Amino acid sequence: MIRGAVLLIAAALAACQQSPTIIDGSSPESFAATTEKARRDLSIKDRLTFDAALRTVGGRRFADRDPEETARNLYHGLTAADVVADAHARGIR
């Protein structure tokens, strides 16, 4: 009986888990809102990497005139975990 209750509670908790936030780069406003929300999906350590990735995106293209637009285009449709993985691939820790 107790075992069944534990399994039921575990299943209910698994069903309540939120899916990761997808970053929307379609406008500066939606990008700001969704990156802030996506940032909350990460651990503190990964939040620092996430922030660094967003700030250093301009270095990906030589003489980029609008790094904010580049960030919106580059990270549109990704999750915060995807951004952190990309940052690690670029050597950002």
CSV table of C-alpha atoms in Angstrom, one decimal:
chain,number,residue,atom,x,y,z
A,1,MET,CA,0.0,0.0,0.0
A,2,ILE,CA,2.7,2.5,1.0
A,3,ARG,CA,4.8,1.4,-2.0
A,4,GLY,CA,1.9,2.2,-4.3
A,5,ALA,CA,1.4,5.6,-2.7
A,6,VAL,CA,5.1,6.4,-3.2
A,7,LEU,CA,4.9,5.4,-6.8
A,8,LEU,CA,1.8,7.6,-7.3
A,9,ILE,CA,3.5,10.6,-5.7
A,10,ALA,CA,6.6,10.1,-7.8
A,11,ALA,CA,4.5,9.9,-11.0
A,12,ALA,CA,2.6,13.0,-10.0
A,13,LEU,CA,5.8,15.0,-9.4
A,14,ALA,CA,7.3,13.8,-12.7
A,15,ALA,CA,4.2,15.0,-14.5
A,16,CYS,CA,4.5,18.4,-12.9
A,17,GLN,CA,8.0,19.1,-14.0
A,18,GLN,CA,8.3,22.1,-16.3
A,19,SER,CA,9.8,21.8,-19.7
A,20,PRO,CA,12.8,24.1,-20.2
A,21,THR,CA,12.2,27.6,-21.4
A,22,ILE,CA,12.9,28.2,-25.1
A,23,ILE,CA,14.6,31.5,-25.9
A,24,ASP,CA,12.6,33.7,-28.3
A,25,GLY,CA,14.8,36.0,-30.3
A,26,SER,CA,12.0,37.4,-32.5
A,27,SER,CA,12.3,40.8,-30.7
A,28,PRO,CA,14.5,42.5,-28.2
A,29,GLU,CA,11.7,42.5,-25.6
A,30,SER,CA,10.9,38.8,-26.0
A,31,PHE,CA,14.6,37.9,-26.0
A,32,ALA,CA,15.1,39.8,-22.7
A,33,ALA,CA,12.0,38.1,-21.1
A,34,THR,CA,12.8,34.6,-22.2
A,35,THR,CA,16.5,34.7,-21.5
A,36,GLU,CA,15.7,35.9,-17.9
A,37,LYS,CA,13.2,33.1,-17.6
A,38,ALA,CA,15.5,30.5,-19.1
A,39,ARG,CA,18.3,31.6,-16.8
A,40,ARG,CA,16.3,30.5,-13.9
A,41,ASP,CA,16.4,26.9,-15.2
A,42,LEU,CA,20.1,26.7,-14.5
A,43,SER,CA,22.3,26.2,-11.5
A,44,ILE,CA,24.2,29.2,-10.2
A,45,LYS,CA,27.5,28.0,-11.8
A,46,ASP,CA,25.8,27.6,-15.2
A,47,ARG,CA,24.1,31.0,-14.8
A,48,LEU,CA,27.5,32.6,-14.8
A,49,THR,CA,28.5,30.7,-18.0
A,50,PHE,CA,25.1,31.6,-19.6
A,51,ASP,CA,25.6,35.3,-18.8
A,52,ALA,CA,29.1,35.2,-20.2
A,53,ALA,CA,27.9,33.5,-23.4
A,54,LEU,CA,25.3,36.2,-23.9
A,55,ARG,CA,27.9,39.0,-23.4
A,56,THR,CA,30.6,37.5,-25.7
A,57,VAL,CA,28.5,36.6,-28.7
A,58,GLY,CA,29.8,39.6,-30.6
A,59,GLY,CA,33.2,38.0,-30.7
A,60,ARG,CA,31.8,35.2,-32.9
A,61,ARG,CA,31.7,37.6,-35.9
A,62,PHE,CA,34.5,40.0,-36.8
A,63,ALA,CA,33.4,43.6,-36.6
A,64,ASP,CA,29.8,42.8,-35.7
A,65,ARG,CA,27.9,46.0,-35.6
A,66,ASP,CA,25.0,44.8,-33.5
A,67,PRO,CA,26.0,42.0,-31.1
A,68,GLU,CA,22.5,42.1,-29.4
A,69,GLU,CA,20.9,41.2,-32.8
A,70,THR,CA,23.5,38.5,-33.3
A,71,ALA,CA,22.7,37.0,-29.9
A,72,ARG,CA,19.0,37.0,-30.7
A,73,ASN,CA,19.5,35.3,-34.0
A,74,LEU,CA,22.1,32.8,-32.6
A,75,TYR,CA,20.2,31.7,-29.5
A,76,HIS,CA,16.6,31.9,-30.9
A,77,GLY,CA,14.9,28.5,-30.3
A,78,LEU,CA,17.5,27.2,-27.8
A,79,THR,CA,17.3,26.4,-24.1
A,80,ALA,CA,19.5,27.8,-21.5
A,81,ALA,CA,21.3,24.4,-21.3
A,82,ASP,CA,21.9,24.7,-25.1
A,83,VAL,CA,23.5,28.1,-24.6
A,84,VAL,CA,25.7,26.8,-21.8
A,85,ALA,CA,26.8,23.8,-24.0
A,86,ASP,CA,27.7,26.2,-26.8
A,87,ALA,CA,29.7,28.4,-24.4
A,88,HIS,CA,31.6,25.4,-23.2
A,89,ALA,CA,32.3,24.4,-26.8
A,90,ARG,CA,33.7,27.9,-27.3
A,91,GLY,CA,36.0,27.6,-24.2
A,92,ILE,CA,33.9,29.7,-21.9
A,93,ARG,CA,33.8,28.1,-18.4
